[in-house]
Coordinates of C-alpha atoms in Angstrom, one line a residue:
Chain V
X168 CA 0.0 0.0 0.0
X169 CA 1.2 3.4 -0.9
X170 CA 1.4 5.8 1.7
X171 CA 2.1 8.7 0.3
X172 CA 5.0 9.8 2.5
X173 CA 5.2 13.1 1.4
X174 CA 2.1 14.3 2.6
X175 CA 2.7 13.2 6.0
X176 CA 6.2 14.5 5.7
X177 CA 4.0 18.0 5.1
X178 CA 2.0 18.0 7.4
X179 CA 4.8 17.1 9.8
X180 CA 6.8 20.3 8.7
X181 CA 4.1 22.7 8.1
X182 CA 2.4 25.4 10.3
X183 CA -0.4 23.7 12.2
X184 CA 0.4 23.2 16.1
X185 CA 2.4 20.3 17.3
X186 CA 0.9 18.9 20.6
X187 CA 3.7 16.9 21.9
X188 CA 7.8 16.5 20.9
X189 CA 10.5 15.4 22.8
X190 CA 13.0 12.1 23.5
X191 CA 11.7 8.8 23.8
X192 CA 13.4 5.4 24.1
X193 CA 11.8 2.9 21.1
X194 CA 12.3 -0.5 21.3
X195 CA 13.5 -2.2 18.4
X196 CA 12.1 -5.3 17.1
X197 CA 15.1 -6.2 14.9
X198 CA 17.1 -6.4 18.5
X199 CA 15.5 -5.9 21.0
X200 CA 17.1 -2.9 22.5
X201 CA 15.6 0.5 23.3
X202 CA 16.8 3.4 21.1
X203 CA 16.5 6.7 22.2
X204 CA 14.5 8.9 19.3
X205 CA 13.0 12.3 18.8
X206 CA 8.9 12.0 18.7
X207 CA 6.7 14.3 17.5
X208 CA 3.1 13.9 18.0
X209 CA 0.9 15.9 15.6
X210 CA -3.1 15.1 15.6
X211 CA -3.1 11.7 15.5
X212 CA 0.1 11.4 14.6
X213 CA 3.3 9.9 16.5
X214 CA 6.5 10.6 14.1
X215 CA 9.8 9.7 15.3
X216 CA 13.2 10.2 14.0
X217 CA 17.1 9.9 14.8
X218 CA 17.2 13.1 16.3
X219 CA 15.8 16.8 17.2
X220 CA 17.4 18.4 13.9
X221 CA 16.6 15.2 11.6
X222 CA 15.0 16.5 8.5
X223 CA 12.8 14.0 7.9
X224 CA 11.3 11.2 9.7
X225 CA 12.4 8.1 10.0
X226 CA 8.8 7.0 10.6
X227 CA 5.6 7.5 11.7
X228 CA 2.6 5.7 13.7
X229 CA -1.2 6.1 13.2
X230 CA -2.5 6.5 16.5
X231 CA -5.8 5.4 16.2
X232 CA -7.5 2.6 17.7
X233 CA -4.9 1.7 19.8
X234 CA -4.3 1.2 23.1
X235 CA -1.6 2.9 25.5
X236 CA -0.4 0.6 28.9
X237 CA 2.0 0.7 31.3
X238 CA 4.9 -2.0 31.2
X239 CA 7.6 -1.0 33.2
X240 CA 8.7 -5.0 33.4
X241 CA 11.7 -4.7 30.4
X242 CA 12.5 -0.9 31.3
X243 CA 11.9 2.0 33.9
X244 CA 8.9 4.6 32.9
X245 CA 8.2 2.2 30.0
X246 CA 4.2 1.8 28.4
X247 CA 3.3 0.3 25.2
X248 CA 1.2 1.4 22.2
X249 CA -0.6 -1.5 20.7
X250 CA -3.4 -2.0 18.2
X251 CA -6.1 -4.8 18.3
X252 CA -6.3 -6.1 14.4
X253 CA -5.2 -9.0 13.2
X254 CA -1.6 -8.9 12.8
X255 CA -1.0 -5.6 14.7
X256 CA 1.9 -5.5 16.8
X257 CA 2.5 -2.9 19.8
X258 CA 5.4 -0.3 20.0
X259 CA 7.5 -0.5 23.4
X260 CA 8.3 3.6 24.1
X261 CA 9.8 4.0 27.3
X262 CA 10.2 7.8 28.9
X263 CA 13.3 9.0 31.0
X264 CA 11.3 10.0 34.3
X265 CA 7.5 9.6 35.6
X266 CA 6.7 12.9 34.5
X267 CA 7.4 12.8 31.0
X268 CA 5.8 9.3 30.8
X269 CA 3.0 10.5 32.6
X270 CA 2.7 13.1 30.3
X271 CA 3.1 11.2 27.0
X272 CA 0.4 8.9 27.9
X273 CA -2.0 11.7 28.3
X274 CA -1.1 13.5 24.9
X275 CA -1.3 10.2 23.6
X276 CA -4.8 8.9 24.8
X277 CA -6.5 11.7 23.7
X278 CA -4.6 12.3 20.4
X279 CA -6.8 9.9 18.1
X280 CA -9.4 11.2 15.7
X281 CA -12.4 9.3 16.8
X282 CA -11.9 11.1 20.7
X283 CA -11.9 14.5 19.0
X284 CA -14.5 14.1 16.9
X285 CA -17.0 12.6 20.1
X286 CA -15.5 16.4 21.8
X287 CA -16.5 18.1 18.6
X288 CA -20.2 16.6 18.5
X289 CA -20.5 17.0 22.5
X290 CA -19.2 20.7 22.1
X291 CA -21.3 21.4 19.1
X292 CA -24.1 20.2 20.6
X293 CA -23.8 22.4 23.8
X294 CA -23.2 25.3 22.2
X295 CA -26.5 25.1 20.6
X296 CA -28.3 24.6 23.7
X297 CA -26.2 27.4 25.3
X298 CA -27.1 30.0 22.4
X299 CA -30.7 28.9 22.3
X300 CA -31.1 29.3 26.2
X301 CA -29.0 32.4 25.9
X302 CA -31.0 34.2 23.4
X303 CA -34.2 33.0 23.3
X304 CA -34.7 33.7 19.3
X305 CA -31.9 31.1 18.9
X306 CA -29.7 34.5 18.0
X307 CA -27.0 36.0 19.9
X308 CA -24.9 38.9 19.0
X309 CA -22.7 38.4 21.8
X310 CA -21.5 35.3 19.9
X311 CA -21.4 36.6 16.3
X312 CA -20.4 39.8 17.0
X313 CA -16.9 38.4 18.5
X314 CA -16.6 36.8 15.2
X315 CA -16.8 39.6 13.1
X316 CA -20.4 39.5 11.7
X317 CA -22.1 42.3 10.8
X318 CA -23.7 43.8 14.5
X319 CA -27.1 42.1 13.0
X320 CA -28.8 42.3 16.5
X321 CA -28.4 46.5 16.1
X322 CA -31.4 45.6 13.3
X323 CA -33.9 44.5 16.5
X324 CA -33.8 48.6 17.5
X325 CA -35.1 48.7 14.2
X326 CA -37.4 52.3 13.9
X327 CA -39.4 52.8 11.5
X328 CA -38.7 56.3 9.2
X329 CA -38.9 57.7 5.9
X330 CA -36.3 56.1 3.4
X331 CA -33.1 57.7 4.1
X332 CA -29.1 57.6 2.9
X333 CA -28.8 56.3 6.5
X334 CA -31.1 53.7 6.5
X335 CA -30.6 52.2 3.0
X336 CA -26.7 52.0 4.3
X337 CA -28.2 50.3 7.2
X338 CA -30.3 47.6 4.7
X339 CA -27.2 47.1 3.1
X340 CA -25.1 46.3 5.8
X341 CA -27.7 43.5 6.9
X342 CA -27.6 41.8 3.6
X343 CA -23.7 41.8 3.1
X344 CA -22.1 38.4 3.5
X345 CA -20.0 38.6 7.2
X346 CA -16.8 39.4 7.1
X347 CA -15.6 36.5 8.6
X348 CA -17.1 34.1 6.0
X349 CA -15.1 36.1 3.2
X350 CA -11.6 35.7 5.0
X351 CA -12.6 31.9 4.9
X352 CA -13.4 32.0 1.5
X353 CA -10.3 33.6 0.5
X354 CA -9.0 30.0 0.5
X355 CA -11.5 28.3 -1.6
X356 CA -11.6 28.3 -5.7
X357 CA -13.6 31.4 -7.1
X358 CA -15.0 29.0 -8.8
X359 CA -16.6 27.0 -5.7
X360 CA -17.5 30.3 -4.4
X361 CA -19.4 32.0 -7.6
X362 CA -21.1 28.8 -8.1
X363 CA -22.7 29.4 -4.4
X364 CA -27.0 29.5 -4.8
X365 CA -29.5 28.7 -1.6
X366 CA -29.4 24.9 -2.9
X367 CA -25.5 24.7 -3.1
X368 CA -25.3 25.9 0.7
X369 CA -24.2 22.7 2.2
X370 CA -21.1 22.7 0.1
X371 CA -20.3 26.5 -0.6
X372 CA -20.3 26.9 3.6
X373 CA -16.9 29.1 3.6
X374 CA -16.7 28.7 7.1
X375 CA -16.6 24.7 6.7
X376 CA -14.6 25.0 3.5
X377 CA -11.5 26.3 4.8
X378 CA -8.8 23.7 4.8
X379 CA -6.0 25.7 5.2
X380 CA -4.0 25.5 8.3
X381 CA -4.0 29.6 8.8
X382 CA -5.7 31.5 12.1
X383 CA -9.4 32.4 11.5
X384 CA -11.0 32.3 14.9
X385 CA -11.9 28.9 14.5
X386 CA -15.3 28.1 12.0
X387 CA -18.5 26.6 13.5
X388 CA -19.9 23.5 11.5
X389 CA -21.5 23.6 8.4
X390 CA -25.2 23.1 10.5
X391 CA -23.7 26.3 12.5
X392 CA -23.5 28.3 9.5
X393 CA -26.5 27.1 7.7
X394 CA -28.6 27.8 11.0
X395 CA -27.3 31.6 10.8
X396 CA -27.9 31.9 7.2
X397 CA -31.4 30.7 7.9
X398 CA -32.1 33.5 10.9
X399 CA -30.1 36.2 8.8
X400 CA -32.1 35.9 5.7
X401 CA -35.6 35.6 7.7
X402 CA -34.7 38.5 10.0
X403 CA -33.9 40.9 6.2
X404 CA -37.1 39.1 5.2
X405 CA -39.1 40.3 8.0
X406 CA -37.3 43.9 8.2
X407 CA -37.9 44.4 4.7
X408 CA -41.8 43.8 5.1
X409 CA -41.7 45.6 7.7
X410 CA -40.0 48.6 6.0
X411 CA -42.3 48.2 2.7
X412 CA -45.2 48.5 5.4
X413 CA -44.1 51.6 6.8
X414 CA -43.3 52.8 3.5
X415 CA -46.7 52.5 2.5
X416 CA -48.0 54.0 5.8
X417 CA -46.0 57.0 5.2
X418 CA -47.0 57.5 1.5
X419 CA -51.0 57.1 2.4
X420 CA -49.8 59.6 5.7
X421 CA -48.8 61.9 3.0
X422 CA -51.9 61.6 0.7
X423 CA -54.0 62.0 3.7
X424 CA -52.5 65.5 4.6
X425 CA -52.4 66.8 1.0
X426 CA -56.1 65.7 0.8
X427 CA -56.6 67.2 4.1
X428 CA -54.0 70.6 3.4
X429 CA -55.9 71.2 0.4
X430 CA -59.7 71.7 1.6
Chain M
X354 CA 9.3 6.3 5.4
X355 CA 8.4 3.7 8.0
X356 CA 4.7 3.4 9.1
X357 CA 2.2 0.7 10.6
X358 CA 1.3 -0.8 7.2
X359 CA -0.7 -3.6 9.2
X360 CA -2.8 -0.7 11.4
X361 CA -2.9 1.5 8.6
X362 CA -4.8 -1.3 6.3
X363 CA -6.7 -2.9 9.5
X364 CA -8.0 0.8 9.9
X365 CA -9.2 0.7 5.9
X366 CA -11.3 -2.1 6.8
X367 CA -13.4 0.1 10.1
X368 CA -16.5 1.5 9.2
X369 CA -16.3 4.7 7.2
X370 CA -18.1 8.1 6.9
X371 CA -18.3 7.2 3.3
X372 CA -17.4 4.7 1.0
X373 CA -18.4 4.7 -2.6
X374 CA -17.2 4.2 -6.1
X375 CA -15.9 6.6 -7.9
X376 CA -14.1 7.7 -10.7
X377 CA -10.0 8.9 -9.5
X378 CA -7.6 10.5 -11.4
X379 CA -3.9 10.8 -10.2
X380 CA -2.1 14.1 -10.3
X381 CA 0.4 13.4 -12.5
X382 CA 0.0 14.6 -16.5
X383 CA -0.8 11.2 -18.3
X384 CA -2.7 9.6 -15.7
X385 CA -6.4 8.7 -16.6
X386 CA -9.6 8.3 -15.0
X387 CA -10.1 4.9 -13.3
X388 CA -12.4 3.5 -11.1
X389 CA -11.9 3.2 -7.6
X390 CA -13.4 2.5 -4.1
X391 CA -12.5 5.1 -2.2
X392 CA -13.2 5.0 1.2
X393 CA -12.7 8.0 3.9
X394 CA -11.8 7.0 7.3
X395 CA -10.3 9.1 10.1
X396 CA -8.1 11.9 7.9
X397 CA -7.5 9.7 5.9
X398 CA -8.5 8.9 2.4
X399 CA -7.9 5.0 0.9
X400 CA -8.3 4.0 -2.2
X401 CA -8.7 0.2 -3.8
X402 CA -9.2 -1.5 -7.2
X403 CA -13.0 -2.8 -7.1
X404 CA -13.1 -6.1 -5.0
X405 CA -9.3 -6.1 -3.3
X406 CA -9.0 -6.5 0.4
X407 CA -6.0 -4.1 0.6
X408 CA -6.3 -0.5 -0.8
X409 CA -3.9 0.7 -3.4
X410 CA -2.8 4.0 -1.1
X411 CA -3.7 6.5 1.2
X412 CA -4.0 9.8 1.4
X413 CA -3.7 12.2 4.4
X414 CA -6.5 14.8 4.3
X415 CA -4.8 17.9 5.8
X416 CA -3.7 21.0 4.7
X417 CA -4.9 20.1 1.6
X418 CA -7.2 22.1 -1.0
X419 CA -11.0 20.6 -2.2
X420 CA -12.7 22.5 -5.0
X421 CA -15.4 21.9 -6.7
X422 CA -14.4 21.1 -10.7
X423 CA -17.9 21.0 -12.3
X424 CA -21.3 19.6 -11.7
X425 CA -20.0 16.2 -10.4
X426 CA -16.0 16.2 -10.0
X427 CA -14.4 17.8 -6.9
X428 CA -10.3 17.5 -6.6
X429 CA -7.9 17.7 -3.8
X430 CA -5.2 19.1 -4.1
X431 CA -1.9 18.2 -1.6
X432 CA 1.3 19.8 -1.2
X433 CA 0.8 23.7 -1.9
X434 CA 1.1 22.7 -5.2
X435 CA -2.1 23.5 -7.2
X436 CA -1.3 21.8 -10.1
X437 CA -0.6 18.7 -8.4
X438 CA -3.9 17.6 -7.9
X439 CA -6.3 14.7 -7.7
X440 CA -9.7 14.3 -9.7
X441 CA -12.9 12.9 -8.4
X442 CA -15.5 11.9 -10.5
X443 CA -19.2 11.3 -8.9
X444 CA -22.4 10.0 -9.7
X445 CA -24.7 12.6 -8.9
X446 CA -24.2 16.6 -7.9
X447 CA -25.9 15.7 -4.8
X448 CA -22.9 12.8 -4.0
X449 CA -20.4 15.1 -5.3
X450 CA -21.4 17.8 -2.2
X451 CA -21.5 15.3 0.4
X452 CA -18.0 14.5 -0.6
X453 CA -16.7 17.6 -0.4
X454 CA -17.6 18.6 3.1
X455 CA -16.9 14.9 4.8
X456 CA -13.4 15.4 3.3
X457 CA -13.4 19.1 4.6
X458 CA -14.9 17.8 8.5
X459 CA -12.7 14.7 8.3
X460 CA -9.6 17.0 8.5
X461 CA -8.0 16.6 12.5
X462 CA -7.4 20.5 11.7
X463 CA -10.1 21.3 10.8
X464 CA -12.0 19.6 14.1
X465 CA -9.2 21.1 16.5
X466 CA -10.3 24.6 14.9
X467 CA -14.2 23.4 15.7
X468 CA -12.8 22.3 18.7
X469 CA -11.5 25.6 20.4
X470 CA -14.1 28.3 18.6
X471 CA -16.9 25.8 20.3
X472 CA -14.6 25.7 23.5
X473 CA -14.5 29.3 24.1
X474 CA -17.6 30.1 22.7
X475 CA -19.5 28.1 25.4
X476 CA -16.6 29.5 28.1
X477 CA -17.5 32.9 26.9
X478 CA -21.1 32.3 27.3
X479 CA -21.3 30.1 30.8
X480 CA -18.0 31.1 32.1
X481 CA -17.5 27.2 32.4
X482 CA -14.9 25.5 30.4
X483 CA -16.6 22.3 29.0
X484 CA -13.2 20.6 28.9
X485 CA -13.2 20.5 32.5
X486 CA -15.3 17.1 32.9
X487 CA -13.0 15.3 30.1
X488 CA -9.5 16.6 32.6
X489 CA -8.1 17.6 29.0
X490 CA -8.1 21.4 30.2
X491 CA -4.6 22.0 29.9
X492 CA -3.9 19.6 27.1
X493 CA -1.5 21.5 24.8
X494 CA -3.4 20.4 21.9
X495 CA -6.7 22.2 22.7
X496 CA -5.9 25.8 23.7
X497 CA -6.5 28.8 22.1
X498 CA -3.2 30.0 21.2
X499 CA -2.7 27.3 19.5
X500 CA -4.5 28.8 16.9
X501 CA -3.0 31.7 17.8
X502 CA 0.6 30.7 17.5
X503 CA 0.1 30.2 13.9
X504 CA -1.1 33.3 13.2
X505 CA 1.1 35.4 10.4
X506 CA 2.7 32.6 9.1

């Protein structure tokens, strides 16, 4: 099977955050004898190599599904990493004091993808609760306006007035895409992003879209996003009735009083 | 580069957000359109020929670019390098979106990110860190300036 070395090699040497380096004794299973290395553990990635200012790896393990024990019978502060399937052997690491082992283990039990993505449902899902219980209209500008979204919650002072420079600026501040969405979309294809409709939401999310490892404040889910988009374009629905109404109420104001002016 | 061949096919076997045939082009100029199973599991993409146990590769899903091509055809591209790029070919628009965003979530990145706005979010909100019942508070790997630290590069 191919791995594709090179991409892993990337993602080893690029920007995103490493979440745990530093010396660990391997045990070799040529002979037996423990080797110190230099490990670096990325996502759910365990990378080793000769030394600190190695270029490249010497290897690399997939951390998931396995399991991490102690084993201190063949070596001080030693645990093993070892996987379940058929055929799957287990990697003898051993650390050079309690503390670091200690610490490893813990970087290392929570470093698979299937852990973070049960924390990213269980989050997700209490952040909706939160907002909802928050906010009561499922809308809060506390938590959008830290993001960089237009300051859509000014709209709910909403008074109704003649048609204005002022307020048209106002309209069209509520119907421009948030800031935030087009630093995300920066990253994506114009082509993925002109092709956007209502249908082609799911996909055209920017906030979901961005793959690049760069700072953005962190994107909610694609349901986040959608569930905004929803509220956003019912609250300019809703305004914009409401503005045609008062429209109207002014103009038939104004007929009234020339009617009434003119007698 | 050394890895856990055995794992790395014994995970290609686990359950996946998405499995389904479809047509796969390499990056590479020459290389034609062939049909594959691909099969996403963790960040990681694997491919087989139709009916083999054992996939043909796999491909790390981070830092990488998904576009749409056309109606039914998204690529990834790997590496920076925008040219370099591999072709997807559905069977519907509709499967062709559901692709896209699985291999967009399925990034570890891209879940840390998810991770940490959701984290602070709520801690904003509550003034209770949701980590707190896990005991991963302090875990390098899910603090803010880690997003942070990356900044300007």
């Amino acid at each position: 099977m191919k791995i594709h070395g090179k991409l892993l090699s990337h993602y080893l040497s690029c920007c995103s955050p490493v979440d745990k380096e530093g010396y660990l004794y391997k045990k070799s299973e040529r002979t037996g004898s423990y080797q110190k290395r230099w490990f670096v553990l990325k996502g759910n990635l365990l990378f080793y190599q000769e030394c600190r200012s190695d270029g490249s790896p010497l290897g690399v393990i997939v951390l998931e599904g396995c399991s991490i024990e102690l084993c201190e019978s063949d070596e001080l502060f030693a645990f093993s990493v070892g996987f379940g399937g058929h055929g799957c052997g287990t990697y003898r690491l051993a650390a050079k004091d309690q503390p670091s082992q200690e610490s490893w283990i813990k970087a290392l039990l929570s470093a698979s993808h299937g852990f973070l993505s049960m924390l990213v449902s269980d989050l997700e899902r209490r952040y909706h609760e939160v907002v909802s219980e928050t906010c009561g209209s499922a809308f809060c500008q506390q938590a959008v306006d830290g993001k960089g979204f237009t300051p859509f919650l000014a709209s709910q002072n909403y008074r109704p007035s003649a048609p204005t420079g002022g307020q048209s600026c106002h309209m069209s501040q509520l119907l421009q895409v948030p800031p935030t969405s087009r630093r995300n979309t920066s990253k994506i294809s114009p082509k993925l992003w002109t092709k956007r409709t209502i249908d082609d939401r799911a996909v055209n999310e920017p906030a979901a879209a961005e793959v690049r490892d760069e700072a953005s404040g962190g994107p909610p889910s694609l349901e986040d996003f959608c569930m905004l988009h929803e509220l956003y374009g019912k609250e300019v629905k809703d305004l914009i009735a409401l503005r045609q109404i008062m429209e109207r109420k002014d103009e038939k104001d104004v007929k009234d009083e020339q009617a009434t002016g003119s007698g | 580069m050394r890895f856990n061949e055995r794992e790395l096919v014994s995970l290609s076997r686990q359950p996946s957000e998405r499995a389904a045939e479809l047509g796969m082009r390499g990056p590479r100029k020459g290389d034609v359109v062939k049909k594959r199973l691909v099969k996403l599991v963790v960040n990681f993409l694997f491919y087989f020929r139709t009916d083999e146990e054992e996939p043909l590769g796999a491909l790390l899903l981070e830092g990488c670019r998904v576009e749409r091509e056309d109606e039914q055809a998204f690529s990834i591209a790997f590496l920076d390098e925008a040219e370099r790029k591999y072709l997807f070919e559905c069977d519907s628009k509709e499967q062709c979106v559901e692709w896209i965003e699985s291999i967009v979530k399925a990034s570890y990145e891209f879940m840390r990110k998810s991770l940490i706005f959701y984290r602070s979010e709520i801690q904003r909100m509550t003034g209770k860190d949701p980590l707190e019942q896990y005991g991963i508070s302090d875990e390098a790997r899910f603090q803010i300036s880690s997003i942070s630290s990356i900044q300007g590069t």
